mmCIF file of C-alpha atoms in Angstrom:
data_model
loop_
_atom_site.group_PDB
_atom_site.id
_atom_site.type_symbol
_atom_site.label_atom_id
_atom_site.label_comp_id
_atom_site.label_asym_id
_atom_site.label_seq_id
_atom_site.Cartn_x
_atom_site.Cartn_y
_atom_site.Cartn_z
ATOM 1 C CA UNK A 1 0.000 0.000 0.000
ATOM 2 C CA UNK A 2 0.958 3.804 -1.086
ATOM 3 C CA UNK A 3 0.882 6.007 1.183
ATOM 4 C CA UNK A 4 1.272 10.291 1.135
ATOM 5 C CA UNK A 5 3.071 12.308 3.454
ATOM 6 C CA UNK A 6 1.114 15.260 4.656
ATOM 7 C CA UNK A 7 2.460 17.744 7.469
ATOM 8 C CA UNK A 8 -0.271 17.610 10.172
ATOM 9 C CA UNK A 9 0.614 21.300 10.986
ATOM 10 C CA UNK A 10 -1.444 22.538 7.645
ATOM 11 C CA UNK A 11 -4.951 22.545 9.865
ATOM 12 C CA UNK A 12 -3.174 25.342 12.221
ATOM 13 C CA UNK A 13 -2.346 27.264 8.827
ATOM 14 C CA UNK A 14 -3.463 30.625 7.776
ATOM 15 C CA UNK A 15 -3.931 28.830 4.550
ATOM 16 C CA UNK A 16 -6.207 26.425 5.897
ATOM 17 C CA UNK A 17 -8.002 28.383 7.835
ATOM 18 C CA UNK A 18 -8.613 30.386 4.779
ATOM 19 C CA UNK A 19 -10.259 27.136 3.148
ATOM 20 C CA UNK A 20 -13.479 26.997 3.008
ATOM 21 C CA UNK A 21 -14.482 23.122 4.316
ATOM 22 C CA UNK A 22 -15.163 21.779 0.356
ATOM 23 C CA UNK A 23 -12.018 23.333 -0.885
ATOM 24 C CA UNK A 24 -10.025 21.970 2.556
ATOM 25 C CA UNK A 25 -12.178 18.579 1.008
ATOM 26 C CA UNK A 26 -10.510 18.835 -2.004
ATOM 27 C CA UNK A 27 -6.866 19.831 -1.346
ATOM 28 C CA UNK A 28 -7.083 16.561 0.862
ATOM 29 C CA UNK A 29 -8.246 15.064 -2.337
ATOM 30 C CA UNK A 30 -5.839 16.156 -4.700
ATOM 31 C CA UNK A 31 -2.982 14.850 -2.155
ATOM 32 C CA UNK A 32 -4.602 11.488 -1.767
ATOM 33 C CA UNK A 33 -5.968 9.824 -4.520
ATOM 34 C CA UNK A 34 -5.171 7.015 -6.444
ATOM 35 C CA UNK A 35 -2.739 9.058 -9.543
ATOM 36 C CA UNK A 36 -0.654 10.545 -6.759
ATOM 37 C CA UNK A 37 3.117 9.227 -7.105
ATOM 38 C CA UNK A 38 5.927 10.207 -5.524
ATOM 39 C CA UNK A 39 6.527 13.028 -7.702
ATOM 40 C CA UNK A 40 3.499 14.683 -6.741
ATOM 41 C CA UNK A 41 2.432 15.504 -10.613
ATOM 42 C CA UNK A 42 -0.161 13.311 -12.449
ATOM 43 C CA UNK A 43 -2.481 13.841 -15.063
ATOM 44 C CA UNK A 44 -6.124 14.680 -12.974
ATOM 45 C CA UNK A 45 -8.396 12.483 -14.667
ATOM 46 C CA UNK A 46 -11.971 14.265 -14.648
ATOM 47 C CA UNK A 47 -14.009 11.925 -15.069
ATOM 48 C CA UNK A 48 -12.511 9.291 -11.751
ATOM 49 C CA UNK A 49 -12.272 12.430 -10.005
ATOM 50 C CA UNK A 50 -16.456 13.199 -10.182
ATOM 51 C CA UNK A 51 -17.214 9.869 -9.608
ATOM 52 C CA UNK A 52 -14.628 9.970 -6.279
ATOM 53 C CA UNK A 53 -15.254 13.135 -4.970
ATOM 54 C CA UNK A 54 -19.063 13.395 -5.925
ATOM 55 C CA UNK A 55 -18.475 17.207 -7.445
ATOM 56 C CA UNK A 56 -20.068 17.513 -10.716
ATOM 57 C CA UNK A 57 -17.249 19.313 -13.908
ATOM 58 C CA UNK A 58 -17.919 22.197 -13.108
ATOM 59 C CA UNK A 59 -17.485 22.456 -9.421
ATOM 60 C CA UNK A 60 -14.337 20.932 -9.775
ATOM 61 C CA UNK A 61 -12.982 22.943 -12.620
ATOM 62 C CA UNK A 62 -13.869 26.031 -10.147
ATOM 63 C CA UNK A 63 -11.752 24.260 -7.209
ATOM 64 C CA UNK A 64 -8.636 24.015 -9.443
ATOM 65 C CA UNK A 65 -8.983 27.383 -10.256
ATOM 66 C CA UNK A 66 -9.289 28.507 -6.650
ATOM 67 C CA UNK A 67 -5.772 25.728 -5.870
ATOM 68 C CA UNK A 68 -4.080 27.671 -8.582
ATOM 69 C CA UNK A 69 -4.560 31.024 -7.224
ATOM 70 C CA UNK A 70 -4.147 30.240 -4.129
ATOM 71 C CA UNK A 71 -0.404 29.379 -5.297
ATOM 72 C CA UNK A 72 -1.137 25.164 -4.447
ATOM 73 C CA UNK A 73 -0.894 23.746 -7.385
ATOM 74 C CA UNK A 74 0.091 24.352 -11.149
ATOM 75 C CA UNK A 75 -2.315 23.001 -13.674
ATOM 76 C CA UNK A 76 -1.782 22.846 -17.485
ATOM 77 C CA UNK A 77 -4.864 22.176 -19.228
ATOM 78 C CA UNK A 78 -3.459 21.328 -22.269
ATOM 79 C CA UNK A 79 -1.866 17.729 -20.758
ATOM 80 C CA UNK A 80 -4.494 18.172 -17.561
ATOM 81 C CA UNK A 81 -1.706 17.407 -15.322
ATOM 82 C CA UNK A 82 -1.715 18.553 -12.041
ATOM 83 C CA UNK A 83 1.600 19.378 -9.585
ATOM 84 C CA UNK A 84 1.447 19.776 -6.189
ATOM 85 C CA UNK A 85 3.767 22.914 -5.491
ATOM 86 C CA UNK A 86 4.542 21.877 -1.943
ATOM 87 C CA UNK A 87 4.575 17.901 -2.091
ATOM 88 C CA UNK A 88 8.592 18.066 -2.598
ATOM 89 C CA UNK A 89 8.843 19.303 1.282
ATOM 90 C CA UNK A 90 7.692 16.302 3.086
ATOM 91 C CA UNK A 91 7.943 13.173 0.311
ATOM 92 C CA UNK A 92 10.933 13.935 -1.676
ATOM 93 C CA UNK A 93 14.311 12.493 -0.184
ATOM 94 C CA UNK A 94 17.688 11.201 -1.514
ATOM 95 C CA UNK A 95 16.651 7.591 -0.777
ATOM 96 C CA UNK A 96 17.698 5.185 -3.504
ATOM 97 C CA UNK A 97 14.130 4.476 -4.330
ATOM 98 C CA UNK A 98 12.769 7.521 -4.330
ATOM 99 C CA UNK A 99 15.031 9.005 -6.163
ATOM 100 C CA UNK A 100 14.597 6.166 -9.049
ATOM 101 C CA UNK A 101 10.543 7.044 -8.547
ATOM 102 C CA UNK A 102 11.241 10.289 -9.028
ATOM 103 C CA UNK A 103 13.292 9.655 -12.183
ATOM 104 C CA UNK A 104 10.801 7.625 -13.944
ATOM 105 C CA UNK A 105 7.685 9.976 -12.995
ATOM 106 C CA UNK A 106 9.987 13.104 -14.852
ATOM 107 C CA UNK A 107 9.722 10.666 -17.671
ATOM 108 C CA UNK A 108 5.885 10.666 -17.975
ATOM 109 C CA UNK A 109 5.665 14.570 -17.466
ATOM 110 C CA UNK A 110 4.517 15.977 -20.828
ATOM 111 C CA UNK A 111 4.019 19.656 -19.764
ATOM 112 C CA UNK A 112 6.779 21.886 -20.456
ATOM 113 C CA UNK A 113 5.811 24.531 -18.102
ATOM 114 C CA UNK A 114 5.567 21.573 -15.022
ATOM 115 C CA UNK A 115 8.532 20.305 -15.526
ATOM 116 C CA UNK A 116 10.372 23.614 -15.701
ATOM 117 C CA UNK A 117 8.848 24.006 -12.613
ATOM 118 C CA UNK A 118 9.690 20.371 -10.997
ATOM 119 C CA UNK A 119 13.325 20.579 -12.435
ATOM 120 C CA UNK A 120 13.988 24.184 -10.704
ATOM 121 C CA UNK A 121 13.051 22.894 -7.396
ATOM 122 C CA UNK A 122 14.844 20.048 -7.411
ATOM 123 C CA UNK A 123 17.628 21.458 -7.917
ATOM 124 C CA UNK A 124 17.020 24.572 -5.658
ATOM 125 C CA UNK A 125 16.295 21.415 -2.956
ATOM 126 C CA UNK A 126 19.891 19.881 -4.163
ATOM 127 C CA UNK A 127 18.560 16.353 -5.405
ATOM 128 C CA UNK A 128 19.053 17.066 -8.551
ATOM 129 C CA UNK A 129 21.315 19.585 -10.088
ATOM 130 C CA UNK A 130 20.095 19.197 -13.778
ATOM 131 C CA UNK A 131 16.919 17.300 -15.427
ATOM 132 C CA UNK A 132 16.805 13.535 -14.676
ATOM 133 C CA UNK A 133 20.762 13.406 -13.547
ATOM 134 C CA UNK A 134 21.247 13.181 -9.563
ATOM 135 C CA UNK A 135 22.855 15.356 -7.541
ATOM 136 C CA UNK A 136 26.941 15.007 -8.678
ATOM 137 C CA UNK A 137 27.797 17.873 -6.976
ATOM 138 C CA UNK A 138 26.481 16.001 -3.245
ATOM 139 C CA UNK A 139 28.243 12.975 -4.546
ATOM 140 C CA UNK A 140 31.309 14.769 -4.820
ATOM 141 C CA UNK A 141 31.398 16.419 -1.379
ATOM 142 C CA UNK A 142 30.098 13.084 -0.032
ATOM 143 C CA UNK A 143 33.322 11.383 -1.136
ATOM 144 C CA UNK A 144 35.035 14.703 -0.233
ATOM 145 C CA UNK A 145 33.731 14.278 3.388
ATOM 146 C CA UNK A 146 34.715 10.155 3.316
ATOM 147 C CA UNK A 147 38.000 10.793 2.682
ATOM 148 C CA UNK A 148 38.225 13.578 5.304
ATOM 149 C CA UNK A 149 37.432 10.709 7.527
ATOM 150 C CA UNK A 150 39.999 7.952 6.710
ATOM 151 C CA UNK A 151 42.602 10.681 6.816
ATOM 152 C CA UNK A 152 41.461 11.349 10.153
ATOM 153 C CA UNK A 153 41.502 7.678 11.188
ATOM 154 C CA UNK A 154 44.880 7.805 10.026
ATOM 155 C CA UNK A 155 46.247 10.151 11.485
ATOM 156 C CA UNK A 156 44.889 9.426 15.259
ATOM 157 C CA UNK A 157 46.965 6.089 14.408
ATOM 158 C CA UNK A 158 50.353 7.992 13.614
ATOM 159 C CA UNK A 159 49.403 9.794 17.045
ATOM 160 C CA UNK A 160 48.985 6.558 18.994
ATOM 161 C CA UNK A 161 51.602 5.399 17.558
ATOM 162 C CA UNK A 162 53.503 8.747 18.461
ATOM 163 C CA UNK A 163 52.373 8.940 22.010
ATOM 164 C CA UNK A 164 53.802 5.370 22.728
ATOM 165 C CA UNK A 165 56.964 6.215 21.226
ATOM 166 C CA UNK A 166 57.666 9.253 23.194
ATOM 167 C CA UNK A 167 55.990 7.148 26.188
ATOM 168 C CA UNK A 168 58.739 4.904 26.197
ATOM 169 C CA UNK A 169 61.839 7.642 25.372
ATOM 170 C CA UNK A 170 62.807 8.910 28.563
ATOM 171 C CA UNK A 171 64.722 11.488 27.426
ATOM 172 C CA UNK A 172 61.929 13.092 25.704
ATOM 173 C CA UNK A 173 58.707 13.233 28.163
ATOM 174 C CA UNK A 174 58.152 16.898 27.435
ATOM 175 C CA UNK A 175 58.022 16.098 24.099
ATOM 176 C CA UNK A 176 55.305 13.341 24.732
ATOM 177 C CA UNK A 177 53.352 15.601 26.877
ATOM 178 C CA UNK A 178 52.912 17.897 24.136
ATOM 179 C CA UNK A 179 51.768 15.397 21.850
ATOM 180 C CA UNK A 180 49.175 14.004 24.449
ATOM 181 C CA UNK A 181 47.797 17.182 24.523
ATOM 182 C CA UNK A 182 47.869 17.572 21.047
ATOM 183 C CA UNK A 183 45.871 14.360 20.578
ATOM 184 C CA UNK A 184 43.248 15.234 23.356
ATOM 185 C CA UNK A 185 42.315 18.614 21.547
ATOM 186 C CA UNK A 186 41.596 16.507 18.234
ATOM 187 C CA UNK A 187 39.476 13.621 20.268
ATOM 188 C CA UNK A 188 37.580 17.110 21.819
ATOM 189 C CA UNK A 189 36.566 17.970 18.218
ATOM 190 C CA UNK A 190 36.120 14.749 16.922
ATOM 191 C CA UNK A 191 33.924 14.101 19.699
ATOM 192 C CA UNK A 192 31.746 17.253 19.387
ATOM 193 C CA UNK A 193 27.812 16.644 18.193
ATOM 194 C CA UNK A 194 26.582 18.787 15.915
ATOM 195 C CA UNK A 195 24.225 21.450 16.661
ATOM 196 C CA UNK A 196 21.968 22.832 13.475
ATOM 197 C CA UNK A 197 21.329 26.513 13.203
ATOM 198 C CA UNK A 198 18.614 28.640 14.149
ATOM 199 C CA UNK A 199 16.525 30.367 11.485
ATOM 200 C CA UNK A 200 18.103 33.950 12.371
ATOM 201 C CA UNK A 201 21.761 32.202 12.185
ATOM 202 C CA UNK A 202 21.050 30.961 9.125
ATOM 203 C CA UNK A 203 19.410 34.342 7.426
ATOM 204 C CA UNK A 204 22.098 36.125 8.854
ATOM 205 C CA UNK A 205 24.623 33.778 7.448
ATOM 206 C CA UNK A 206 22.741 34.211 4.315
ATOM 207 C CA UNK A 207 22.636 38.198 4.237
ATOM 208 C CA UNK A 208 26.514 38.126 5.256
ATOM 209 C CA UNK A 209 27.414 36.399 1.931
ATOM 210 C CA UNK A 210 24.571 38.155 -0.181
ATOM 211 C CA UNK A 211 23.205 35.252 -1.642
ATOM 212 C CA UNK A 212 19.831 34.468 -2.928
ATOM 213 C CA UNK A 213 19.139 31.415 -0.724
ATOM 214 C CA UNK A 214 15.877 30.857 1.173
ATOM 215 C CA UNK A 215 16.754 30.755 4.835
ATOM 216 C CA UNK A 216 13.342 29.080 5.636
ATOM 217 C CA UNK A 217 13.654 26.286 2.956
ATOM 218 C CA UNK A 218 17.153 25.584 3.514
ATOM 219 C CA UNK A 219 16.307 24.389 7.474
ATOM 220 C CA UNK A 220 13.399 22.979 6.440
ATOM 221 C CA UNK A 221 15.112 20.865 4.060
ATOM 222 C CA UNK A 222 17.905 19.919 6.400
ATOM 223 C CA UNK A 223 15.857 19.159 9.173
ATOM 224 C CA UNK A 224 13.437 17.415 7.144
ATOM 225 C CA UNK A 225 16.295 14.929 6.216
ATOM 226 C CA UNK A 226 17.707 14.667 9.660
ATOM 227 C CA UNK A 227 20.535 17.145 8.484
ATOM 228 C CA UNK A 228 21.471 14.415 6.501
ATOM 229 C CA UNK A 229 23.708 15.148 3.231
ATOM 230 C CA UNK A 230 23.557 11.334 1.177
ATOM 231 C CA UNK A 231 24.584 8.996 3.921
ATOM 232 C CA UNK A 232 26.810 11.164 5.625
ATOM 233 C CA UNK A 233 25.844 13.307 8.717
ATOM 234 C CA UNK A 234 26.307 16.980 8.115
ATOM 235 C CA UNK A 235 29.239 18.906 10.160
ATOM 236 C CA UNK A 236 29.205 22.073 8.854
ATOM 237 C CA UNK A 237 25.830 23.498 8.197
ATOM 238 C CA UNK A 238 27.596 26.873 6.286
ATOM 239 C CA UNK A 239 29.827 24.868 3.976
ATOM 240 C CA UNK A 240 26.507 23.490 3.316
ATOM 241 C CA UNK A 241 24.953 27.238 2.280
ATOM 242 C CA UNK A 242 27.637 27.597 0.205
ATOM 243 C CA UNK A 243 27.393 24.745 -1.511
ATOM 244 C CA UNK A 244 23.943 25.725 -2.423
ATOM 245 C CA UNK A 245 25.230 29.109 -3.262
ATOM 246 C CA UNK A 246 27.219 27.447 -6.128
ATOM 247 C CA UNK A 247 24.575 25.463 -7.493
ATOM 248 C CA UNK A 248 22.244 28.693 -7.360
ATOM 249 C CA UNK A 249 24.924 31.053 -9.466
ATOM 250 C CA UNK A 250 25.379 27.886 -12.029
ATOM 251 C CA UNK A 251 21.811 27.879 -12.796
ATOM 252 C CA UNK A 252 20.833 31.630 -12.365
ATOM 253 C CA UNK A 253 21.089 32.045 -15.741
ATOM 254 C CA UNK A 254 19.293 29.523 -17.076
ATOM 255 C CA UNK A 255 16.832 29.615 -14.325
ATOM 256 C CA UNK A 256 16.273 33.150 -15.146
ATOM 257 C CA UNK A 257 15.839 32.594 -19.072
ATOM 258 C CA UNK A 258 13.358 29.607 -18.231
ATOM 259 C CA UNK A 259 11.026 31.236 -15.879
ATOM 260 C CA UNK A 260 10.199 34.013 -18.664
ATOM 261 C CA UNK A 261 9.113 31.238 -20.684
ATOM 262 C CA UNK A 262 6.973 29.767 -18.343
ATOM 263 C CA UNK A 263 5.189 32.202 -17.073
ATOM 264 C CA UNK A 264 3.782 32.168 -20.528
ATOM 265 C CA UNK A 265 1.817 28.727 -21.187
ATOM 266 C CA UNK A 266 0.775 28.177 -24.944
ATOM 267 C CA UNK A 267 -2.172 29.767 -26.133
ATOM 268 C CA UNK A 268 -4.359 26.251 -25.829
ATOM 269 C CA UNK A 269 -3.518 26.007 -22.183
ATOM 270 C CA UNK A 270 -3.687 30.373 -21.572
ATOM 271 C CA UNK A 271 -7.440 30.276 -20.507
ATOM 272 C CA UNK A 272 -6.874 28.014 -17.655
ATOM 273 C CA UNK A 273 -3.380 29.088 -16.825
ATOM 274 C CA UNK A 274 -4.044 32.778 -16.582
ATOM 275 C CA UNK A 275 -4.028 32.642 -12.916
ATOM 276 C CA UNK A 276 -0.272 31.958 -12.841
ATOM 277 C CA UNK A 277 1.235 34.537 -14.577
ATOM 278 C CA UNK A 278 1.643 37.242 -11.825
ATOM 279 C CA UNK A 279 1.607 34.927 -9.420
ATOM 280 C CA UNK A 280 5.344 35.089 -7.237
ATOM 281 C CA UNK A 281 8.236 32.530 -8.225
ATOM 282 C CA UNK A 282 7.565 29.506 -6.289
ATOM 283 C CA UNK A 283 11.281 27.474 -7.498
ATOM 284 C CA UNK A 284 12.035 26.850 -3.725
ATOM 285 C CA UNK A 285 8.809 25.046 -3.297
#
């Protein structure tokens, strides 16, 4: 059985308690039913979705209008797919098999304007740093932070191996002494447990390097993934910003050039998509 992730926190909302209770009805809807993968875009069959949700067409034709405006959902009614703009934050992860779920539902996508909008956040969320590749640049300071820790390993060896030496040469206790300290100061730090940041340490790491990353999605990322980076444990939340930082300047431009383009649908799809044109960049989900 499939299940959905959904953050019970939405009920306490503004935006829920802006709902009225048949559009709260059919946001739950929309999150729930059977075309839902992990992707969180699908093509909305009308027809299924009458017969499920006992709304006649035009009453639900009204509610996607109301999702869209509301900034919930983008809806191209030339493929009649639907994506859910927030579903990334609680069910996407860098799991192996959601990851390969992910991959295969890009596959099926056949609106332009969606998967603009799918690839840009995940990259801005760092599991993907271009269209249906993973994330090389996490893979890379994954290995990076590996082979940080066999060094280490190695070198508290060469200091055991140090400390006995200078244990057993008389002559040279002062020498040992410093060493022992010397070791005891690296066991401190390899020892400390990381603590993540606040959100005012982290905007105010953010305005210090005047960068364009979301403070706000940035810990909620991190701490939705256990401040997890792959399979390794995350030490240093700012090398972590500026990694992001990178990956934000490499696709600036091409995020920049692509949003102009999508915030103009095709003239079959322009009727229903109307709503989204002014409506504010939503890339960080």
């Amino acid at each position: 059985m499939t299940y959905s992730k959904i953050e019970r926190s939405f009920w306490e909302t503004d935006e829920a308690r802006e709902l009225t209770p048949e559009e709260k009805y059919f946001w739950m809807y929309l999150q729930t039913n059977a075309n839902v993968n992990t992707l969180g875009c699908y093509a909305f069959r009308m027809r299924k979705a009458v017969d499920e949700t006992g709304y006649n067409k035009d009453t639900l034709e009204k509610l996607l209008d109301i999702m869209i405006q509301r900034g919930m959902i983008l809806y191209d009614a030339a493929t009649r797919e639907v994506f859910l703009l927030h579903w990334g934050k609680t069910n996407w992860n860098r799991q192996t098999a959601t990851l390969r779920a992910i991959k295969a539902d890009l596959k099926e996508i056949r609106s332009e304007m969606i998967k603009f909008k799918i690839n840009t956040q995940l990259e801005k969320s760092g599991i993907f740093t271009k269209e249906g590749e993973n994330d090389k640049v996490s893979e890379e300071n994954d290995k990076a932070e590996n082979a940080e820790i066999a060094e280490k390993t190695a070198n508290k060896g060469n200091n055991r191996e140090q400390s006995g030496t200078n244990g057993n040469n008389q002559g040279g206790e002062g020498e040992g002494e410093g060493e022992g300290e010397k070791k005891k100061e690296k066991e401190k730090r390899s020892k400390c447990v990381f603590t993540p940041p606040t959100l005012e340490e982290v905007q105010a790491y953010c305005k210090e390097r005047g960068n364009r990353i979301d403070p706000q999605y940035f810990l909620d990322y991190y701490t939705s993934t256990g401040w997890m980076r792959g399979k390794v444990k995350l030490k240093d939340w700012k090398a972590a910003v500026r990694t992001w930082e990178r990956q934000d300047a490499k696709w600036q431009g091409q995020t920049d050039d692509r949003q102009q383009g999508a915030s103009a649908p095709g003239a079959a799809a322009a009727a229903k998509n109307k709503a989204l044109i002014n409506r504010r960049d939503l890339a960080g989900g």
